């Protein structure tokens, strides 16, 4: 019997940086009544507050929800009426400087041109540095058509894999690349869930849209947890409905 259902956020529960729609919010609320739920995403805590927490319908089951921002490099639990941060695997100043420098070099070396951007392309999230190709505030329709087959980001990642060998570099979201400390990724987050919640890996399911090699969901496969690849939030909804029926 599965006890913990783990989700990616962007592209899985909602469109990139968009709020949960009403149907998804209702499904997650119902799922939390029959199982524990965790969300691991490249976004930072404020993004979770905006996309997820402000849109959930039922507050009584919130104790069954764990939030792991920045690809599992942070972990929040709801305790005694508020959200508490259990850990944050932050970069040192030296690590930040190295990552930003190598990231800029890789972008230049890739030869990829950006006709227009919306906001900063590089964001320091404390425990993760994220490159958003079109900027942090790019419109969803622009993001969807920029790199749908991941070819552009794979080119940048291939360079970073050589120059930033001491870090984890993963493709995530619609236009982003996430960089974390080595070994601090979604697999790390899943093992933290295992020990904190005292739930075995065999009792977990991970659901995400980037489980392919190089995707930021792919580390979940290395844990031994059952993984379900989805195309988009609409497919995720159907998966959740099936899980609820099985667990009732």
PDB file of C-alpha atoms in Angstrom:
ATOM      1  CA  UNK A   1       0.000   0.000   0.000  1.00  0.00           C
ATOM      2  CA  UNK A   2       1.386   3.395  -0.986  1.00  0.00           C
ATOM      3  CA  UNK A   3       1.561   5.928   1.841  1.00  0.00           C
ATOM      4  CA  UNK A   4       3.364   8.898   0.250  1.00  0.00           C
ATOM      5  CA  UNK A   5       2.681  10.481  -3.141  1.00  0.00           C
ATOM      6  CA  UNK A   6       5.416  12.888  -4.288  1.00  0.00           C
ATOM      7  CA  UNK A   7       4.922  15.438  -7.057  1.00  0.00           C
ATOM      8  CA  UNK A   8       6.968  17.777  -9.160  1.00  0.00           C
ATOM      9  CA  UNK A   9       5.233  21.174  -9.500  1.00  0.00           C
ATOM     10  CA  UNK A  10       5.746  23.015 -12.802  1.00  0.00           C
ATOM     11  CA  UNK A  11       4.527  20.972 -15.740  1.00  0.00           C
ATOM     12  CA  UNK A  12       3.097  18.351 -13.376  1.00  0.00           C
ATOM     13  CA  UNK A  13       0.649  19.992 -10.948  1.00  0.00           C
ATOM     14  CA  UNK A  14       0.445  23.345 -12.732  1.00  0.00           C
ATOM     15  CA  UNK A  15       1.748  25.164 -15.770  1.00  0.00           C
ATOM     16  CA  UNK A  16       5.089  26.911 -15.319  1.00  0.00           C
ATOM     17  CA  UNK A  17       4.813  29.369 -12.377  1.00  0.00           C
ATOM     18  CA  UNK A  18       1.003  29.255 -12.594  1.00  0.00           C
ATOM     19  CA  UNK A  19      -1.346  28.607  -9.686  1.00  0.00           C
ATOM     20  CA  UNK A  20      -3.081  25.274  -9.202  1.00  0.00           C
ATOM     21  CA  UNK A  21      -6.431  25.312 -10.955  1.00  0.00           C
ATOM     22  CA  UNK A  22      -9.570  24.511  -8.962  1.00  0.00           C
ATOM     23  CA  UNK A  23      -9.775  20.904 -10.125  1.00  0.00           C
ATOM     24  CA  UNK A  24      -6.160  20.180  -9.195  1.00  0.00           C
ATOM     25  CA  UNK A  25      -6.542  21.891  -5.809  1.00  0.00           C
ATOM     26  CA  UNK A  26      -9.615  19.749  -5.072  1.00  0.00           C
ATOM     27  CA  UNK A  27      -7.855  16.551  -6.142  1.00  0.00           C
ATOM     28  CA  UNK A  28      -4.811  17.267  -3.964  1.00  0.00           C
ATOM     29  CA  UNK A  29      -7.072  18.063  -1.024  1.00  0.00           C
ATOM     30  CA  UNK A  30      -8.860  14.733  -1.444  1.00  0.00           C
ATOM     31  CA  UNK A  31      -5.561  12.892  -1.887  1.00  0.00           C
ATOM     32  CA  UNK A  32      -4.262  14.310   1.404  1.00  0.00           C
ATOM     33  CA  UNK A  33      -7.240  12.703   3.144  1.00  0.00           C
ATOM     34  CA  UNK A  34      -6.032   9.208   2.202  1.00  0.00           C
ATOM     35  CA  UNK A  35      -2.233   9.588   1.943  1.00  0.00           C
ATOM     36  CA  UNK A  36       0.674  11.862   2.745  1.00  0.00           C
ATOM     37  CA  UNK A  37       1.698  14.203  -0.071  1.00  0.00           C
ATOM     38  CA  UNK A  38       4.991  15.934  -0.841  1.00  0.00           C
ATOM     39  CA  UNK A  39       5.895  18.418  -3.563  1.00  0.00           C
ATOM     40  CA  UNK A  40       9.516  18.764  -4.709  1.00  0.00           C
ATOM     41  CA  UNK A  41      10.215  21.509  -7.237  1.00  0.00           C
ATOM     42  CA  UNK A  42      12.917  23.844  -8.480  1.00  0.00           C
ATOM     43  CA  UNK A  43      10.934  26.856  -7.278  1.00  0.00           C
ATOM     44  CA  UNK A  44      11.713  28.556  -3.972  1.00  0.00           C
ATOM     45  CA  UNK A  45       9.381  28.849  -0.961  1.00  0.00           C
ATOM     46  CA  UNK A  46       7.584  32.055  -2.092  1.00  0.00           C
ATOM     47  CA  UNK A  47       6.692  30.326  -5.352  1.00  0.00           C
ATOM     48  CA  UNK A  48       5.083  27.453  -3.409  1.00  0.00           C
ATOM     49  CA  UNK A  49       3.077  29.909  -1.324  1.00  0.00           C
ATOM     50  CA  UNK A  50       1.775  31.580  -4.485  1.00  0.00           C
ATOM     51  CA  UNK A  51       1.205  28.503  -6.656  1.00  0.00           C
ATOM     52  CA  UNK A  52       0.121  25.893  -4.135  1.00  0.00           C
ATOM     53  CA  UNK A  53      -0.607  26.873  -0.550  1.00  0.00           C
ATOM     54  CA  UNK A  54      -2.850  29.865  -1.285  1.00  0.00           C
ATOM     55  CA  UNK A  55      -5.006  27.687  -3.543  1.00  0.00           C
ATOM     56  CA  UNK A  56      -5.546  24.515  -1.507  1.00  0.00           C
ATOM     57  CA  UNK A  57      -9.175  24.111  -0.514  1.00  0.00           C
ATOM     58  CA  UNK A  58      -9.006  22.036   2.660  1.00  0.00           C
ATOM     59  CA  UNK A  59      -6.800  23.196   5.526  1.00  0.00           C
ATOM     60  CA  UNK A  60      -7.477  20.279   7.889  1.00  0.00           C
ATOM     61  CA  UNK A  61      -5.305  17.862   5.892  1.00  0.00           C
ATOM     62  CA  UNK A  62      -2.387  20.293   5.492  1.00  0.00           C
ATOM     63  CA  UNK A  63      -0.467  18.352   8.149  1.00  0.00           C
ATOM     64  CA  UNK A  64      -0.143  15.587   5.560  1.00  0.00           C
ATOM     65  CA  UNK A  65       1.713  17.883   3.144  1.00  0.00           C
ATOM     66  CA  UNK A  66       5.490  18.319   2.929  1.00  0.00           C
ATOM     67  CA  UNK A  67       7.057  21.050   0.777  1.00  0.00           C
ATOM     68  CA  UNK A  68      10.591  20.666  -0.614  1.00  0.00           C
ATOM     69  CA  UNK A  69      11.621  23.756  -2.608  1.00  0.00           C
ATOM     70  CA  UNK A  70      14.672  24.136  -4.837  1.00  0.00           C
ATOM     71  CA  UNK A  71      14.778  20.479  -5.925  1.00  0.00           C
ATOM     72  CA  UNK A  72      14.762  19.150  -2.372  1.00  0.00           C
ATOM     73  CA  UNK A  73      17.565  21.358  -1.051  1.00  0.00           C
ATOM     74  CA  UNK A  74      15.044  22.763   1.460  1.00  0.00           C
ATOM     75  CA  UNK A  75      12.302  21.043   3.462  1.00  0.00           C
ATOM     76  CA  UNK A  76       9.216  22.569   5.114  1.00  0.00           C
ATOM     77  CA  UNK A  77       6.644  20.868   7.346  1.00  0.00           C
ATOM     78  CA  UNK A  78       3.452  22.218   8.893  1.00  0.00           C
ATOM     79  CA  UNK A  79       3.756  22.111  12.682  1.00  0.00           C
ATOM     80  CA  UNK A  80       1.707  23.773  15.419  1.00  0.00           C
ATOM     81  CA  UNK A  81      -0.146  26.079  13.077  1.00  0.00           C
ATOM     82  CA  UNK A  82       2.685  27.286  10.843  1.00  0.00           C
ATOM     83  CA  UNK A  83       5.267  26.136   8.301  1.00  0.00           C
ATOM     84  CA  UNK A  84       8.699  25.266   9.709  1.00  0.00           C
ATOM     85  CA  UNK A  85      11.920  24.896   7.723  1.00  0.00           C
ATOM     86  CA  UNK A  86      13.698  21.664   8.655  1.00  0.00           C
ATOM     87  CA  UNK A  87      16.872  22.292   6.639  1.00  0.00           C
ATOM     88  CA  UNK A  88      18.413  24.329   3.806  1.00  0.00           C
ATOM     89  CA  UNK A  89      21.558  23.160   1.963  1.00  0.00           C
ATOM     90  CA  UNK A  90      22.794  26.641   1.013  1.00  0.00           C
ATOM     91  CA  UNK A  91      25.800  27.493  -1.162  1.00  0.00           C
ATOM     92  CA  UNK A  92      28.841  29.276   0.207  1.00  0.00           C
ATOM     93  CA  UNK A  93      29.747  32.646  -1.324  1.00  0.00           C
ATOM     94  CA  UNK A  94      32.644  31.009  -3.164  1.00  0.00           C
ATOM     95  CA  UNK A  95      30.363  28.343  -4.629  1.00  0.00           C
ATOM     96  CA  UNK A  96      27.857  30.969  -5.766  1.00  0.00           C
ATOM     97  CA  UNK A  97      30.535  32.987  -7.538  1.00  0.00           C
ATOM     98  CA  UNK A  98      31.913  29.911  -9.299  1.00  0.00           C
ATOM     99  CA  UNK A  99      28.478  28.755 -10.475  1.00  0.00           C
ATOM    100  CA  UNK A 100      27.400  32.141 -11.822  1.00  0.00           C
ATOM    101  CA  UNK A 101      30.726  32.605 -13.600  1.00  0.00           C
ATOM    102  CA  UNK A 102      30.677  29.155 -15.225  1.00  0.00           C
ATOM    103  CA  UNK A 103      27.002  29.514 -16.103  1.00  0.00           C
ATOM    104  CA  UNK A 104      27.614  32.777 -17.957  1.00  0.00           C
ATOM    105  CA  UNK A 105      30.571  31.212 -19.772  1.00  0.00           C
ATOM    106  CA  UNK A 106      28.458  28.196 -20.802  1.00  0.00           C
ATOM    107  CA  UNK A 107      25.665  30.411 -22.123  1.00  0.00           C
ATOM    108  CA  UNK A 108      28.161  32.383 -24.223  1.00  0.00           C
ATOM    109  CA  UNK A 109      29.896  29.217 -25.453  1.00  0.00           C
ATOM    110  CA  UNK A 110      26.587  27.646 -26.494  1.00  0.00           C
ATOM    111  CA  UNK A 111      26.043  30.340 -29.099  1.00  0.00           C
ATOM    112  CA  UNK A 112      22.346  30.515 -28.218  1.00  0.00           C
ATOM    113  CA  UNK A 113      20.824  33.941 -28.794  1.00  0.00           C
ATOM    114  CA  UNK A 114      17.967  35.428 -26.788  1.00  0.00           C
ATOM    115  CA  UNK A 115      15.804  37.788 -28.816  1.00  0.00           C
ATOM    116  CA  UNK A 116      13.956  39.046 -25.757  1.00  0.00           C
ATOM    117  CA  UNK A 117      13.967  38.315 -22.038  1.00  0.00           C
ATOM    118  CA  UNK A 118      11.591  39.188 -19.207  1.00  0.00           C
ATOM    119  CA  UNK A 119      13.477  39.827 -15.961  1.00  0.00           C
ATOM    120  CA  UNK A 120      16.716  38.293 -14.696  1.00  0.00           C
ATOM    121  CA  UNK A 121      17.953  35.088 -16.320  1.00  0.00           C
ATOM    122  CA  UNK A 122      19.988  33.935 -13.315  1.00  0.00           C
ATOM    123  CA  UNK A 123      18.369  33.672  -9.875  1.00  0.00           C
ATOM    124  CA  UNK A 124      20.126  32.794  -6.615  1.00  0.00           C
ATOM    125  CA  UNK A 125      17.679  30.778  -4.504  1.00  0.00           C
ATOM    126  CA  UNK A 126      20.131  30.211  -1.656  1.00  0.00           C
ATOM    127  CA  UNK A 127      20.471  26.455  -2.026  1.00  0.00           C
ATOM    128  CA  UNK A 128      19.993  26.467  -5.808  1.00  0.00           C
ATOM    129  CA  UNK A 129      20.974  28.715  -8.684  1.00  0.00           C
ATOM    130  CA  UNK A 130      18.496  28.671 -11.550  1.00  0.00           C
ATOM    131  CA  UNK A 131      18.991  29.811 -15.120  1.00  0.00           C
ATOM    132  CA  UNK A 132      15.706  30.833 -16.747  1.00  0.00           C
ATOM    133  CA  UNK A 133      16.476  31.334 -20.418  1.00  0.00           C
ATOM    134  CA  UNK A 134      13.774  33.930 -21.115  1.00  0.00           C
ATOM    135  CA  UNK A 135      13.894  35.555 -17.673  1.00  0.00           C
ATOM    136  CA  UNK A 136      11.980  35.006 -14.451  1.00  0.00           C
ATOM    137  CA  UNK A 137       8.799  36.712 -15.687  1.00  0.00           C
ATOM    138  CA  UNK A 138       8.516  35.414 -19.238  1.00  0.00           C
ATOM    139  CA  UNK A 139       4.980  34.724 -20.548  1.00  0.00           C
ATOM    140  CA  UNK A 140       3.996  31.061 -20.534  1.00  0.00           C
ATOM    141  CA  UNK A 141       3.290  30.921 -24.261  1.00  0.00           C
ATOM    142  CA  UNK A 142       6.795  32.233 -25.017  1.00  0.00           C
ATOM    143  CA  UNK A 143       8.369  29.697 -22.649  1.00  0.00           C
ATOM    144  CA  UNK A 144       6.474  26.768 -24.134  1.00  0.00           C
ATOM    145  CA  UNK A 145       7.744  27.369 -27.656  1.00  0.00           C
ATOM    146  CA  UNK A 146      11.354  28.278 -26.800  1.00  0.00           C
ATOM    147  CA  UNK A 147      12.806  24.809 -26.092  1.00  0.00           C
ATOM    148  CA  UNK A 148      10.038  22.170 -26.157  1.00  0.00           C
ATOM    149  CA  UNK A 149      12.426  19.294 -26.932  1.00  0.00           C
ATOM    150  CA  UNK A 150      15.121  20.472 -24.470  1.00  0.00           C
ATOM    151  CA  UNK A 151      17.770  20.710 -27.232  1.00  0.00           C
ATOM    152  CA  UNK A 152      18.964  24.222 -26.319  1.00  0.00           C
ATOM    153  CA  UNK A 153      19.239  23.491 -22.611  1.00  0.00           C
ATOM    154  CA  UNK A 154      20.945  20.161 -23.220  1.00  0.00           C
ATOM    155  CA  UNK A 155      23.620  22.077 -25.131  1.00  0.00           C
ATOM    156  CA  UNK A 156      24.234  24.393 -22.170  1.00  0.00           C
ATOM    157  CA  UNK A 157      24.071  21.503 -19.700  1.00  0.00           C
ATOM    158  CA  UNK A 158      26.681  19.530 -21.661  1.00  0.00           C
ATOM    159  CA  UNK A 159      29.120  22.421 -21.225  1.00  0.00           C
ATOM    160  CA  UNK A 160      28.302  22.818 -17.529  1.00  0.00           C
ATOM    161  CA  UNK A 161      28.744  19.080 -16.910  1.00  0.00           C
ATOM    162  CA  UNK A 162      32.399  19.579 -17.863  1.00  0.00           C
ATOM    163  CA  UNK A 163      33.071  22.942 -16.213  1.00  0.00           C
ATOM    164  CA  UNK A 164      30.932  22.454 -13.088  1.00  0.00           C
ATOM    165  CA  UNK A 165      31.686  18.793 -12.434  1.00  0.00           C
ATOM    166  CA  UNK A 166      31.494  19.352  -8.680  1.00  0.00           C
ATOM    167  CA  UNK A 167      27.807  20.295  -8.816  1.00  0.00           C
ATOM    168  CA  UNK A 168      24.497  18.778  -9.892  1.00  0.00           C
ATOM    169  CA  UNK A 169      23.159  20.316 -13.121  1.00  0.00           C
ATOM    170  CA  UNK A 170      19.596  19.385 -14.177  1.00  0.00           C
ATOM    171  CA  UNK A 171      17.072  20.605 -16.734  1.00  0.00           C
ATOM    172  CA  UNK A 172      13.792  21.741 -15.168  1.00  0.00           C
ATOM    173  CA  UNK A 173      10.653  23.747 -15.842  1.00  0.00           C
ATOM    174  CA  UNK A 174       9.879  25.104 -19.306  1.00  0.00           C
ATOM    175  CA  UNK A 175      13.100  27.071 -19.896  1.00  0.00           C
ATOM    176  CA  UNK A 176      15.292  26.488 -16.855  1.00  0.00           C
ATOM    177  CA  UNK A 177      18.443  24.743 -15.670  1.00  0.00           C
ATOM    178  CA  UNK A 178      18.820  24.070 -11.923  1.00  0.00           C
ATOM    179  CA  UNK A 179      22.214  23.863 -10.217  1.00  0.00           C
ATOM    180  CA  UNK A 180      22.590  22.462  -6.691  1.00  0.00           C
ATOM    181  CA  UNK A 181      25.326  21.005  -4.515  1.00  0.00           C
ATOM    182  CA  UNK A 182      26.471  17.535  -5.609  1.00  0.00           C
ATOM    183  CA  UNK A 183      24.076  14.863  -4.434  1.00  0.00           C
ATOM    184  CA  UNK A 184      21.565  17.455  -3.232  1.00  0.00           C
ATOM    185  CA  UNK A 185      18.670  16.896  -5.612  1.00  0.00           C
ATOM    186  CA  UNK A 186      15.223  15.291  -5.702  1.00  0.00           C
ATOM    187  CA  UNK A 187      16.699  11.924  -4.706  1.00  0.00           C
ATOM    188  CA  UNK A 188      18.185  13.614  -1.634  1.00  0.00           C
ATOM    189  CA  UNK A 189      14.767  15.102  -0.874  1.00  0.00           C
ATOM    190  CA  UNK A 190      13.069  11.731  -1.207  1.00  0.00           C
ATOM    191  CA  UNK A 191      15.509  10.152   1.246  1.00  0.00           C
ATOM    192  CA  UNK A 192      14.870  13.041   3.648  1.00  0.00           C
ATOM    193  CA  UNK A 193      11.157  12.290   3.386  1.00  0.00           C
ATOM    194  CA  UNK A 194      11.875   8.611   4.024  1.00  0.00           C
ATOM    195  CA  UNK A 195      13.675   9.327   7.293  1.00  0.00           C
ATOM    196  CA  UNK A 196      11.525  12.221   8.505  1.00  0.00           C
ATOM    197  CA  UNK A 197       8.164  10.595   7.812  1.00  0.00           C
ATOM    198  CA  UNK A 198       9.410   7.047   8.478  1.00  0.00           C
ATOM    199  CA  UNK A 199       7.930   5.780   5.212  1.00  0.00           C
ATOM    200  CA  UNK A 200       9.812   3.233   3.136  1.00  0.00           C
ATOM    201  CA  UNK A 201      10.787   3.940  -0.470  1.00  0.00           C
ATOM    202  CA  UNK A 202       8.553   1.056  -1.593  1.00  0.00           C
ATOM    203  CA  UNK A 203       5.570   2.894  -0.127  1.00  0.00           C
ATOM    204  CA  UNK A 204       6.193   6.005  -2.268  1.00  0.00           C
ATOM    205  CA  UNK A 205       5.175   7.105  -5.754  1.00  0.00           C
ATOM    206  CA  UNK A 206       6.903   9.981  -7.556  1.00  0.00           C
ATOM    207  CA  UNK A 207       5.045  11.795 -10.351  1.00  0.00           C
ATOM    208  CA  UNK A 208       6.780  14.234 -12.690  1.00  0.00           C
ATOM    209  CA  UNK A 209       7.124  15.511 -16.234  1.00  0.00           C
ATOM    210  CA  UNK A 210      10.954  15.522 -16.413  1.00  0.00           C
ATOM    211  CA  UNK A 211      11.934  11.972 -15.475  1.00  0.00           C
ATOM    212  CA  UNK A 212      14.117  11.642 -18.571  1.00  0.00           C
ATOM    213  CA  UNK A 213      17.939  11.499 -18.334  1.00  0.00           C
ATOM    214  CA  UNK A 214      19.160  14.994 -17.447  1.00  0.00           C
ATOM    215  CA  UNK A 215      15.730  16.181 -16.301  1.00  0.00           C
ATOM    216  CA  UNK A 216      15.465  17.531 -12.769  1.00  0.00           C
ATOM    217  CA  UNK A 217      12.968  14.772 -11.889  1.00  0.00           C
ATOM    218  CA  UNK A 218      15.323  12.015 -13.050  1.00  0.00           C
ATOM    219  CA  UNK A 219      17.181  11.643  -9.697  1.00  0.00           C
ATOM    220  CA  UNK A 220      13.895  10.309  -8.266  1.00  0.00           C
ATOM    221  CA  UNK A 221      14.352   7.190 -10.403  1.00  0.00           C
ATOM    222  CA  UNK A 222      17.630   6.392  -8.633  1.00  0.00           C
ATOM    223  CA  UNK A 223      15.880   6.006  -5.264  1.00  0.00           C
ATOM    224  CA  UNK A 224      13.906   2.911  -6.237  1.00  0.00           C
ATOM    225  CA  UNK A 225      10.572   4.675  -5.751  1.00  0.00           C
ATOM    226  CA  UNK A 226       7.855   3.897  -8.285  1.00  0.00           C
ATOM    227  CA  UNK A 227       7.869   6.745 -10.826  1.00  0.00           C
ATOM    228  CA  UNK A 228       5.121   7.916 -13.175  1.00  0.00           C
ATOM    229  CA  UNK A 229       5.990  10.150 -16.140  1.00  0.00           C
ATOM    230  CA  UNK A 230       3.237  12.603 -17.081  1.00  0.00           C
ATOM    231  CA  UNK A 231       2.889  14.942 -20.059  1.00  0.00           C
ATOM    232  CA  UNK A 232       1.111  17.791 -18.291  1.00  0.00           C
ATOM    233  CA  UNK A 233      -1.187  18.694 -15.353  1.00  0.00           C
ATOM    234  CA  UNK A 234      -4.226  17.264 -17.119  1.00  0.00           C
ATOM    235  CA  UNK A 235      -2.644  13.809 -17.206  1.00  0.00           C
ATOM    236  CA  UNK A 236      -1.587  14.235 -13.577  1.00  0.00           C
ATOM    237  CA  UNK A 237      -5.223  14.796 -12.618  1.00  0.00           C
ATOM    238  CA  UNK A 238      -6.224  11.462 -14.091  1.00  0.00           C
ATOM    239  CA  UNK A 239      -3.347   9.740 -12.269  1.00  0.00           C
ATOM    240  CA  UNK A 240      -4.414  11.297  -8.945  1.00  0.00           C
ATOM    241  CA  UNK A 241      -7.994  10.146  -9.487  1.00  0.00           C
ATOM    242  CA  UNK A 242      -6.747   6.593  -9.973  1.00  0.00           C
ATOM    243  CA  UNK A 243      -4.558   6.718  -6.870  1.00  0.00           C
ATOM    244  CA  UNK A 244      -7.431   8.010  -4.711  1.00  0.00           C
ATOM    245  CA  UNK A 245      -9.673   5.169  -5.889  1.00  0.00           C
ATOM    246  CA  UNK A 246      -6.958   2.624  -5.033  1.00  0.00           C
ATOM    247  CA  UNK A 247      -6.304   4.046  -1.562  1.00  0.00           C
ATOM    248  CA  UNK A 248      -9.876   4.567  -0.408  1.00  0.00           C
TER     249      UNK A 248
END
